[in-house]
Tab-separated table of C-alpha atoms in Angstrom:
chain	number	residue	atom	x	y	z
A	2	UNK	CA	84.727	56.720	35.757
A	3	UNK	CA	82.160	57.664	33.160
A	4	UNK	CA	78.988	55.641	33.489
A	5	UNK	CA	77.212	55.191	30.178
A	6	UNK	CA	74.830	52.416	31.166
A	7	UNK	CA	73.505	50.523	34.161
A	8	UNK	CA	72.845	46.804	33.907
A	9	UNK	CA	70.908	45.024	36.632
A	10	UNK	CA	70.447	41.271	37.020
A	11	UNK	CA	68.557	39.126	39.468
A	12	UNK	CA	66.753	35.860	39.907
A	13	UNK	CA	64.659	34.418	42.739
A	14	UNK	CA	62.984	37.258	44.635
A	15	UNK	CA	64.361	39.979	42.431
A	16	UNK	CA	61.078	41.391	41.199
A	17	UNK	CA	60.417	42.961	44.599
A	18	UNK	CA	64.034	44.022	44.780
A	19	UNK	CA	63.750	45.847	41.446
A	20	UNK	CA	60.605	47.606	42.669
A	21	UNK	CA	62.400	48.734	45.850
A	22	UNK	CA	65.201	50.180	43.766
A	23	UNK	CA	63.038	51.900	41.157
A	24	UNK	CA	60.916	53.511	43.880
A	25	UNK	CA	63.983	55.422	45.073
A	26	UNK	CA	64.635	57.024	41.695
A	27	UNK	CA	62.796	60.312	41.354
A	28	UNK	CA	65.273	62.127	39.145
A	29	UNK	CA	64.772	61.869	35.376
A	30	UNK	CA	66.534	58.916	33.818
A	31	UNK	CA	69.708	60.127	32.102
A	32	UNK	CA	71.615	56.869	31.898
A	33	UNK	CA	69.938	53.823	30.339
A	34	UNK	CA	69.032	51.090	32.817
A	35	UNK	CA	68.856	47.563	31.444
A	36	UNK	CA	67.142	45.051	33.702
A	37	UNK	CA	67.272	41.269	33.361
A	38	UNK	CA	65.231	39.132	35.709
A	39	UNK	CA	65.010	35.346	35.412
A	40	UNK	CA	61.383	34.388	34.951
A	41	UNK	CA	59.693	31.074	34.426
A	42	UNK	CA	59.863	29.863	30.826
A	43	UNK	CA	56.928	31.955	29.769
A	44	UNK	CA	56.719	33.464	26.319
A	45	UNK	CA	55.421	36.856	27.309
A	46	UNK	CA	57.187	39.150	29.706
A	47	UNK	CA	54.723	41.220	31.716
A	48	UNK	CA	57.430	43.126	33.565
A	49	UNK	CA	57.311	46.407	31.613
A	50	UNK	CA	53.580	46.630	32.368
A	51	UNK	CA	54.038	45.563	35.970
A	52	UNK	CA	56.830	48.008	36.714
A	53	UNK	CA	55.415	50.960	34.817
A	54	UNK	CA	53.737	52.500	37.850
A	55	UNK	CA	57.044	52.653	39.750
A	56	UNK	CA	58.796	54.535	36.989
A	57	UNK	CA	58.541	58.190	36.045
A	58	UNK	CA	59.854	57.903	32.501
A	59	UNK	CA	59.754	55.284	29.800
A	60	UNK	CA	60.077	51.581	30.538
A	61	UNK	CA	59.899	49.051	27.713
A	62	UNK	CA	61.013	45.631	26.540
A	63	UNK	CA	64.373	45.601	24.760
A	64	UNK	CA	63.991	44.766	21.073
A	65	UNK	CA	66.350	43.138	18.625
A	66	UNK	CA	68.571	45.715	16.823
A	67	UNK	CA	67.089	48.544	18.889
A	68	UNK	CA	69.382	51.445	19.593
A	69	UNK	CA	69.868	52.069	23.310
A	70	UNK	CA	68.604	55.487	24.358
A	71	UNK	CA	69.758	57.362	27.429
A	72	UNK	CA	66.402	58.115	28.985
A	73	UNK	CA	64.864	54.651	28.877
A	74	UNK	CA	64.629	51.703	31.246
A	75	UNK	CA	64.795	48.453	29.296
A	76	UNK	CA	63.579	45.021	30.334
A	77	UNK	CA	65.061	41.857	28.825
A	78	UNK	CA	62.437	39.737	27.049
A	79	UNK	CA	61.861	36.212	28.287
A	80	UNK	CA	63.105	33.125	26.420
A	81	UNK	CA	65.930	34.938	24.576
A	82	UNK	CA	69.435	35.959	25.538
A	83	UNK	CA	69.908	39.716	25.493
A	84	UNK	CA	73.228	41.059	24.210
A	85	UNK	CA	74.633	44.512	23.625
A	86	UNK	CA	76.589	44.860	20.403
A	87	UNK	CA	79.538	47.184	19.764
A	88	UNK	CA	77.286	49.710	18.032
A	89	UNK	CA	75.302	49.953	21.298
A	90	UNK	CA	72.261	48.240	19.874
A	91	UNK	CA	70.573	45.266	21.460
A	92	UNK	CA	70.647	41.871	19.855
A	93	UNK	CA	68.555	38.916	20.919
A	94	UNK	CA	69.630	35.330	20.652
A	95	UNK	CA	67.695	32.100	20.787
A	96	UNK	CA	70.476	29.674	21.642
A	97	UNK	CA	71.192	27.169	24.393
A	98	UNK	CA	70.809	28.176	28.011
A	99	UNK	CA	73.798	29.559	29.901
A	100	UNK	CA	73.965	28.721	33.622
A	101	UNK	CA	70.620	26.954	33.092
A	102	UNK	CA	69.205	30.337	32.203
A	103	UNK	CA	67.856	32.053	29.124
A	104	UNK	CA	68.071	34.989	29.340
A	105	UNK	CA	71.387	34.732	31.145
A	106	UNK	CA	72.758	37.601	33.212
A	107	UNK	CA	76.331	36.628	32.299
A	108	UNK	CA	75.580	37.023	28.592
A	109	UNK	CA	74.106	40.501	29.111
A	110	UNK	CA	76.822	41.657	31.517
A	111	UNK	CA	79.760	40.345	29.483
A	112	UNK	CA	78.551	41.839	26.218
A	113	UNK	CA	77.664	45.121	27.946
A	114	UNK	CA	81.083	45.268	29.615
A	115	UNK	CA	82.882	44.876	26.300
A	116	UNK	CA	80.636	47.105	24.209
A	117	UNK	CA	80.786	49.946	26.748
A	118	UNK	CA	84.494	49.279	27.191
A	119	UNK	CA	84.098	49.177	30.958
A	120	UNK	CA	82.272	52.493	31.243
A	121	UNK	CA	79.229	51.099	32.994
A	122	UNK	CA	77.764	50.004	36.287
A	123	UNK	CA	76.693	46.422	36.949
A	124	UNK	CA	74.339	45.494	39.786
A	125	UNK	CA	73.595	41.953	40.902
A	126	UNK	CA	70.647	41.225	43.172
A	127	UNK	CA	69.077	38.307	44.987
A	128	UNK	CA	69.037	34.911	43.285
A	129	UNK	CA	69.288	31.189	43.813
A	130	UNK	CA	71.949	30.335	41.239
A	131	UNK	CA	75.327	31.745	40.261
A	132	UNK	CA	74.435	33.384	36.948
A	133	UNK	CA	75.770	36.929	36.781
A	134	UNK	CA	78.927	36.476	38.838
A	135	UNK	CA	81.234	36.014	35.848
A	136	UNK	CA	79.575	38.841	33.985
A	137	UNK	CA	80.027	41.186	36.900
A	138	UNK	CA	83.662	40.176	37.085
A	139	UNK	CA	84.074	41.046	33.410
A	140	UNK	CA	82.645	44.520	34.099
A	141	UNK	CA	85.121	44.942	36.954
A	142	UNK	CA	88.064	43.676	34.857
A	143	UNK	CA	87.386	46.292	32.206
A	144	UNK	CA	87.293	49.074	34.776
A	145	UNK	CA	83.568	49.269	35.377
A	146	UNK	CA	81.803	49.737	38.654
A	147	UNK	CA	80.075	46.834	40.417
A	148	UNK	CA	77.449	46.673	43.151
A	149	UNK	CA	76.164	43.524	44.819
A	150	UNK	CA	73.086	43.359	47.000
A	151	UNK	CA	74.034	42.784	50.622
A	152	UNK	CA	73.576	39.015	51.013
A	153	UNK	CA	71.777	39.098	54.374
A	154	UNK	CA	69.137	41.398	52.914
A	155	UNK	CA	68.628	39.186	49.853
A	156	UNK	CA	65.679	36.836	49.446
A	157	UNK	CA	68.228	34.284	48.264
A	158	UNK	CA	71.905	34.886	49.031
A	159	UNK	CA	73.421	32.413	46.563
A	160	UNK	CA	73.761	34.819	43.655
A	161	UNK	CA	75.229	37.754	45.588
A	162	UNK	CA	77.591	35.467	47.474
A	163	UNK	CA	78.826	33.789	44.271
A	164	UNK	CA	79.698	37.220	42.897
A	165	UNK	CA	81.322	38.572	46.050
A	166	UNK	CA	83.558	35.519	46.123
A	167	UNK	CA	85.173	36.291	42.767
A	168	UNK	CA	85.119	40.097	42.690
A	169	UNK	CA	88.029	42.262	43.797
A	170	UNK	CA	86.225	45.226	45.339
A	171	UNK	CA	82.474	45.149	44.970
A	172	UNK	CA	80.362	47.770	46.667
A	173	UNK	CA	77.903	45.905	48.876
A	174	UNK	CA	74.636	47.713	49.526
A	175	UNK	CA	71.066	47.082	50.543
A	176	UNK	CA	68.240	47.854	48.103
A	177	UNK	CA	67.392	51.292	49.440
A	178	UNK	CA	71.040	52.341	49.198
A	179	UNK	CA	71.292	50.965	45.663
A	180	UNK	CA	68.232	52.993	44.682
A	181	UNK	CA	69.615	56.137	46.283
A	182	UNK	CA	72.923	55.596	44.548
A	183	UNK	CA	71.226	55.321	41.147
A	184	UNK	CA	69.157	58.378	41.890
A	185	UNK	CA	72.392	60.235	42.620
A	186	UNK	CA	73.836	59.166	39.266
A	187	UNK	CA	70.836	60.664	37.459
A	188	UNK	CA	71.378	64.158	38.861
B	20	UNK	CA	98.711	43.099	28.428
B	21	UNK	CA	95.891	44.549	30.493
B	22	UNK	CA	92.261	43.538	29.984
B	23	UNK	CA	91.382	46.473	27.738
B	24	UNK	CA	94.326	45.877	25.440
B	25	UNK	CA	93.529	42.185	25.401
B	26	UNK	CA	89.961	42.985	24.398
B	27	UNK	CA	91.160	45.163	21.514
B	28	UNK	CA	93.498	42.423	20.349
B	29	UNK	CA	90.709	39.887	20.525
B	30	UNK	CA	88.521	42.107	18.351
B	31	UNK	CA	91.270	42.088	15.717
B	32	UNK	CA	91.578	38.316	15.970
B	33	UNK	CA	87.823	37.959	15.581
B	34	UNK	CA	87.907	39.949	12.317
B	35	UNK	CA	90.789	37.806	11.061
B	36	UNK	CA	88.952	34.640	12.029
B	37	UNK	CA	85.828	35.620	10.078
B	38	UNK	CA	87.916	36.681	7.110
B	39	UNK	CA	89.833	33.379	7.184
B	40	UNK	CA	86.596	31.376	7.246
B	41	UNK	CA	85.248	33.429	4.368
B	42	UNK	CA	88.350	33.368	2.180
B	43	UNK	CA	89.146	29.724	2.725
B	44	UNK	CA	85.707	28.094	2.831
B	45	UNK	CA	83.304	30.689	1.449
B	46	UNK	CA	81.051	30.842	4.507
B	47	UNK	CA	80.286	34.452	5.301
B	48	UNK	CA	79.672	35.080	8.995
B	49	UNK	CA	80.853	38.676	8.830
B	50	UNK	CA	77.306	40.016	8.833
B	51	UNK	CA	76.168	37.975	11.816
B	52	UNK	CA	75.826	39.787	15.131
B	53	UNK	CA	79.337	39.794	16.508
B	54	UNK	CA	78.758	39.054	20.160
B	55	UNK	CA	77.248	35.660	19.579
B	56	UNK	CA	79.995	34.613	17.170
B	57	UNK	CA	82.659	35.785	19.596
B	58	UNK	CA	81.126	33.853	22.435
B	59	UNK	CA	81.131	30.655	20.381
B	60	UNK	CA	84.710	31.124	19.218
B	61	UNK	CA	85.997	31.882	22.699
B	62	UNK	CA	84.257	28.769	23.934
B	63	UNK	CA	86.100	26.789	21.240
B	64	UNK	CA	89.423	28.375	22.264
B	65	UNK	CA	88.819	27.156	25.793
B	66	UNK	CA	87.695	23.646	24.776
B	67	UNK	CA	90.760	23.261	22.560
B	68	UNK	CA	93.043	24.490	25.312
B	69	UNK	CA	94.313	27.030	22.831
B	70	UNK	CA	95.931	30.224	24.049
B	71	UNK	CA	94.195	32.585	21.615
B	72	UNK	CA	91.800	32.907	18.681
B	73	UNK	CA	94.863	33.161	16.412
B	74	UNK	CA	95.768	29.558	17.195
B	75	UNK	CA	92.304	28.468	16.077
B	76	UNK	CA	92.688	30.432	12.841
B	77	UNK	CA	95.827	28.489	12.006
B	78	UNK	CA	94.074	25.219	12.718
B	79	UNK	CA	91.052	25.931	10.567
B	80	UNK	CA	93.168	27.146	7.662
B	81	UNK	CA	95.164	23.940	7.578
B	82	UNK	CA	92.440	21.432	8.366
B	83	UNK	CA	89.211	21.355	6.427
B	84	UNK	CA	88.022	18.561	8.668
B	85	UNK	CA	88.474	20.740	11.744
B	86	UNK	CA	86.527	23.522	10.072
B	87	UNK	CA	83.652	21.332	8.828
B	88	UNK	CA	83.276	19.144	11.878
B	89	UNK	CA	84.048	21.575	14.661
B	90	UNK	CA	83.957	25.244	13.721
B	91	UNK	CA	80.971	25.122	11.399
B	92	UNK	CA	78.996	23.324	14.076
B	93	UNK	CA	80.107	25.826	16.706
B	94	UNK	CA	78.758	28.613	14.555
B	95	UNK	CA	75.400	27.061	13.835
B	96	UNK	CA	72.640	27.332	16.405
B	97	UNK	CA	70.382	24.374	16.812
B	98	UNK	CA	68.118	25.292	19.674
B	99	UNK	CA	64.541	24.593	18.694
B	100	UNK	CA	61.432	22.755	19.828
B	101	UNK	CA	58.129	21.505	18.437
B	102	UNK	CA	55.305	24.031	18.259
B	103	UNK	CA	57.632	26.651	19.713
B	104	UNK	CA	55.612	29.701	20.693
B	105	UNK	CA	52.336	27.763	20.290
B	106	UNK	CA	50.247	30.828	19.561
B	107	UNK	CA	52.151	31.242	16.309
B	108	UNK	CA	50.956	27.854	15.088
B	109	UNK	CA	47.449	28.572	16.276
B	110	UNK	CA	47.466	31.752	14.230
B	111	UNK	CA	48.816	29.890	11.172
B	112	UNK	CA	45.966	27.431	11.592
B	113	UNK	CA	43.328	30.138	11.905
B	114	UNK	CA	44.560	32.847	9.551
B	115	UNK	CA	46.845	31.243	6.982
B	116	UNK	CA	45.483	27.728	6.422
B	117	UNK	CA	42.072	28.972	5.165
B	118	UNK	CA	43.881	30.934	2.437
B	119	UNK	CA	46.207	28.039	1.546
B	120	UNK	CA	43.155	25.839	1.182
B	121	UNK	CA	42.061	27.886	-1.845
B	122	UNK	CA	45.096	26.791	-3.902
B	123	UNK	CA	45.236	23.452	-5.760
B	124	UNK	CA	48.716	22.840	-4.310
B	125	UNK	CA	50.905	24.754	-1.907
B	126	UNK	CA	54.622	25.248	-1.529
B	127	UNK	CA	56.104	25.917	1.881
B	128	UNK	CA	59.706	26.879	2.557
B	129	UNK	CA	61.135	26.390	6.030
B	130	UNK	CA	64.460	28.206	6.101
B	131	UNK	CA	67.022	27.362	8.786
B	132	UNK	CA	65.140	24.287	9.985
B	133	UNK	CA	67.960	22.931	12.100
B	134	UNK	CA	67.046	19.502	13.511
B	135	UNK	CA	63.552	19.558	12.018
B	136	UNK	CA	61.211	20.109	14.947
B	137	UNK	CA	59.380	22.879	13.108
B	138	UNK	CA	58.994	20.696	10.008
B	139	UNK	CA	57.213	18.034	12.018
B	140	UNK	CA	55.111	20.672	13.756
B	141	UNK	CA	54.007	22.095	10.417
B	142	UNK	CA	53.418	18.649	8.906
B	143	UNK	CA	51.207	17.665	11.847
B	144	UNK	CA	49.247	20.871	11.525
B	145	UNK	CA	48.809	20.393	7.760
B	146	UNK	CA	47.720	16.806	8.254
B	147	UNK	CA	45.064	17.806	10.755
B	148	UNK	CA	43.824	20.452	8.344
B	149	UNK	CA	43.737	17.986	5.442
B	150	UNK	CA	46.429	19.815	3.493
B	151	UNK	CA	49.445	17.582	3.907
B	152	UNK	CA	48.947	15.696	0.663
B	153	UNK	CA	48.788	18.780	-1.472
B	154	UNK	CA	51.741	20.486	0.185
B	155	UNK	CA	55.347	20.445	-0.956
B	156	UNK	CA	57.645	21.457	1.851
B	157	UNK	CA	61.241	22.570	1.308
B	158	UNK	CA	63.372	22.342	4.432
B	159	UNK	CA	66.708	24.121	4.221
B	160	UNK	CA	69.716	24.758	6.416
B	161	UNK	CA	73.377	25.557	5.777
B	162	UNK	CA	74.402	22.762	8.093
B	163	UNK	CA	73.791	19.419	6.377
B	164	UNK	CA	74.383	17.391	9.529
B	165	UNK	CA	71.306	18.832	11.210
B	166	UNK	CA	69.239	18.024	8.128
B	167	UNK	CA	70.223	14.380	8.570
B	168	UNK	CA	68.815	14.511	12.101
B	169	UNK	CA	65.647	16.097	10.745
B	170	UNK	CA	65.206	13.318	8.156
B	171	UNK	CA	65.364	10.645	10.833
B	172	UNK	CA	62.809	12.290	13.112
B	173	UNK	CA	64.271	10.738	16.248
B	174	UNK	CA	64.332	12.897	19.361
B	175	UNK	CA	64.965	12.506	23.065
B	176	UNK	CA	61.900	11.450	25.045
B	177	UNK	CA	62.635	14.077	27.708
B	178	UNK	CA	61.487	16.805	25.369
B	179	UNK	CA	58.100	15.303	24.622
B	180	UNK	CA	56.337	16.611	27.700
B	181	UNK	CA	57.013	20.224	26.781
B	182	UNK	CA	56.163	19.564	23.144
B	183	UNK	CA	52.850	17.941	24.070
B	184	UNK	CA	51.912	21.015	26.057
B	185	UNK	CA	52.928	23.245	23.146
B	186	UNK	CA	50.928	21.076	20.714
B	187	UNK	CA	47.796	21.403	22.813
B	188	UNK	CA	48.231	25.164	23.188
B	189	UNK	CA	48.728	25.422	19.430
B	190	UNK	CA	45.232	24.054	18.909
B	191	UNK	CA	46.215	20.426	18.235
B	192	UNK	CA	43.159	18.315	17.428
B	193	UNK	CA	44.343	14.883	18.494
B	194	UNK	CA	46.542	13.253	21.039
B	195	UNK	CA	50.159	14.238	20.343
B	196	UNK	CA	51.231	10.650	21.049
B	197	UNK	CA	49.527	9.529	17.832
B	198	UNK	CA	52.393	11.022	15.861
B	199	UNK	CA	55.318	9.191	17.415
B	200	UNK	CA	56.425	5.838	18.767
B	201	UNK	CA	58.449	5.722	21.948
B	202	UNK	CA	61.406	3.381	22.177
B	203	UNK	CA	63.773	3.325	25.164
B	204	UNK	CA	64.662	6.955	25.789
B	205	UNK	CA	63.782	8.156	22.298
B	206	UNK	CA	60.725	8.916	20.252
B	207	UNK	CA	60.511	8.405	16.517
B	208	UNK	CA	58.041	10.474	14.551
B	209	UNK	CA	55.814	9.005	11.861
B	210	UNK	CA	57.897	9.179	8.665
B	211	UNK	CA	54.807	9.609	6.493
B	212	UNK	CA	54.596	13.132	7.921
B	213	UNK	CA	57.673	14.147	5.953
B	214	UNK	CA	57.077	12.224	2.739
B	215	UNK	CA	56.499	15.489	0.877
B	216	UNK	CA	59.468	17.236	2.432
B	217	UNK	CA	62.559	17.975	0.341
B	218	UNK	CA	65.670	18.611	2.419
B	219	UNK	CA	68.167	20.970	0.827
B	220	UNK	CA	71.430	22.619	1.753
B	221	UNK	CA	70.848	26.345	1.415
B	222	UNK	CA	72.679	29.277	2.932
B	223	UNK	CA	70.556	32.387	3.373
B	224	UNK	CA	73.646	34.568	3.297
B	225	UNK	CA	74.886	33.497	-0.147
B	226	UNK	CA	72.274	31.448	-1.956
B	227	UNK	CA	69.440	32.908	-3.981
B	228	UNK	CA	65.784	32.239	-4.524
B	229	UNK	CA	64.751	28.772	-5.760
B	230	UNK	CA	61.033	28.782	-5.144
B	231	UNK	CA	57.745	30.637	-5.430
B	232	UNK	CA	56.224	29.781	-2.101
B	233	UNK	CA	52.804	30.263	-0.564
B	234	UNK	CA	54.329	30.344	2.879
B	235	UNK	CA	57.843	30.901	4.175
B	236	UNK	CA	58.753	30.179	7.764
B	237	UNK	CA	62.073	31.276	9.170
B	238	UNK	CA	62.044	31.722	12.910
B	239	UNK	CA	64.926	32.853	15.061
B	240	UNK	CA	67.476	32.835	12.232
B	241	UNK	CA	67.082	36.373	11.095
B	242	UNK	CA	67.941	37.473	14.598
B	243	UNK	CA	71.608	36.447	14.183
B	244	UNK	CA	72.073	38.837	11.289
B	245	UNK	CA	72.948	42.528	11.340
B	246	UNK	CA	70.530	45.053	9.820
B	247	UNK	CA	72.133	44.980	6.399
B	248	UNK	CA	72.002	41.209	6.046
B	249	UNK	CA	68.477	41.155	7.456
B	250	UNK	CA	67.483	43.497	4.663
B	251	UNK	CA	69.080	41.242	2.068
B	252	UNK	CA	67.401	38.109	3.411
B	253	UNK	CA	64.024	39.796	3.711
B	254	UNK	CA	64.348	40.751	0.031
B	255	UNK	CA	65.138	37.111	-0.749
B	256	UNK	CA	61.969	36.031	1.052
B	257	UNK	CA	59.968	38.672	-0.769
B	258	UNK	CA	61.270	37.410	-4.118
B	259	UNK	CA	60.528	33.827	-3.109
B	260	UNK	CA	56.867	34.420	-2.224
B	261	UNK	CA	53.898	34.510	-4.568
B	262	UNK	CA	51.712	37.598	-4.311
B	263	UNK	CA	49.572	37.122	-1.230
B	264	UNK	CA	52.091	34.602	0.154
B	265	UNK	CA	52.797	34.539	3.892
B	266	UNK	CA	55.942	34.998	5.947
B	267	UNK	CA	56.323	33.873	9.563
B	268	UNK	CA	59.356	34.911	11.616
B	269	UNK	CA	60.402	34.586	15.275
B	270	UNK	CA	58.385	36.258	17.997
B	271	UNK	CA	61.106	38.802	18.818
B	272	UNK	CA	62.273	39.392	15.286
B	273	UNK	CA	61.399	42.519	13.422
B	274	UNK	CA	61.113	43.624	9.812
B	275	UNK	CA	60.631	47.234	10.807
B	276	UNK	CA	64.198	48.302	10.115
B	277	UNK	CA	64.064	47.024	6.548
B	278	UNK	CA	63.002	48.666	3.285
B	279	UNK	CA	61.044	45.628	2.133
B	280	UNK	CA	58.617	45.981	5.024
B	281	UNK	CA	56.443	48.222	2.832
B	282	UNK	CA	55.789	45.215	0.607
B	283	UNK	CA	54.116	43.285	3.404
B	284	UNK	CA	50.831	43.569	5.280
B	285	UNK	CA	50.865	42.663	8.926
B	286	UNK	CA	48.569	39.731	9.715
B	287	UNK	CA	49.593	39.387	13.355
B	288	UNK	CA	52.246	41.591	14.916
B	289	UNK	CA	52.395	39.555	18.105
B	290	UNK	CA	53.020	36.345	16.180
B	291	UNK	CA	55.081	38.011	13.461
B	292	UNK	CA	53.009	36.799	10.540
B	293	UNK	CA	53.069	38.927	7.396
B	294	UNK	CA	51.507	38.714	3.961
B	295	UNK	CA	53.133	39.888	0.739
B	296	UNK	CA	50.950	42.561	-0.822
B	297	UNK	CA	49.061	41.686	-4.006
B	298	UNK	CA	49.901	45.009	-5.593
B	299	UNK	CA	53.459	46.261	-5.928
C-alpha cells in the first residue's frame, strides 16, 4: 500500500505518548503527520510549541484551507473540528461536538480516509472515550493501514480497546514500536 | 459494491444532491466545503432510515416542507455561544470602540448570527461603552428559524456558567446576571438590548450588499466556504464597509488566500480583526 499521510489521534494521556513516538523519528519527515489530541476546551493550542523540541523538521498548527505538505507535522487546533478535503487541504469546522469531542478524531480520520482514498496510515493511542474507533474502521475499510496502541501500555485503555473491538486486523504496538515503524516509513 | 466503489458512487450522489437543492430551491451549497455537507447528509440518510443519498434527493424534490424543515436545518450550523473567544470582544472594546465613538451614529452588521448569542454579546458591550443608543445593528442569517430564536433571547440556563466566565474574560464591567432573568431552566435576556437590532434574512452566497457599515462581524461562517466563495464574500464585506470600517472574523479563519486582503490593515491577527484601508 502507498502511504500518503499519517493521522494520529489520542485523548487522556496521549501527550506523553505523542512525545514517545516523535522521539523515535530521526529520519526527515517525508510523509505528512497529522496529530489530533483532545485537550481541555481552551482556545489556544500550545502543542506545536511544546512538541517542537522533539521534532527535527517543521511542526505547526493546521490552518483552514491550508494545503498539506509532505515534510510537515501538523497539529489540530483546539475548539474546531479538523477535516481533510478532497483537494488535500485542511478545513476547520465550528459545529457541534462529535463523541463529546471537538476536535473529534472520527471526523479527522473519516475525512482523511476518504480524501486519501485509503492510502494512509491511522494510529489511535491512549484515551478514555471511544472517539476514533469508527474513523479508524473507515480507514481500514478503504484499504488503509491501522495501528492501535497496545492497551496494557496505554494510560487509559478505553480508546484502544474500543477500536480493537471493531477492527478486522489492526496492528497492535507499544509506543516505541510505533515510533520505530514511522521512522522506517520515512526512509 | 466494495467500499471504494461505494465511496465513488456517494460522491456522485452528493453532487446530484447539491444540484437538486440549487435547481429546485435556489440555495447554493456547492461552494461549501464538501466534507461537512456530506457528513450532515449522511446523518440525515441514517435518521430517515433511507438506503442512499438518492432516496433523500427524491424526497426533497417532491416535498418543499421536507426541504425547508429538515434539509435546510441540517445544512445550517448553529453552534455558538456568548462572548465566544473572549479576547476578541476585549480587543473590540479596546481597539474598535474608541474609533466608533467618533461617529455620530454607527452601523454594525452581524452576518450569520444563528441563534443570536453574538448579538447579545455585542449589545451588552455597546451598552457598557455607552454606544448602544447610537448603534443600528443588522443581524442576518439565511435560516429564518434561528432568527426567531435570536429575537426571543431565551436560552438554556446550563449555558450561563460558561458565558459568565467568557463575559468576565472579555472585560465585562458589571455582573453578567444583570442582563438576564432566570426562570425555571431558562434565562431570558433583557429585550431592551436588542431594540436597535433589525433581523433580516440574508444569504451570503447569493445576496448582495445592503449597508455601509462601520463594523462587520462574521465569525465561523466563512470557514464553511471554499476559497472561491470566501473571496466573493470577502469582497461583499469590503463593499459593505465604510473606509476605515472594521471586520471581525473567527479566530481560525483567514483572509490570506484572498485578493481583497490587500484592502485591509490588520488590527489584531490573533483575534482576526481587520480595518478597511482609507485609501484605495
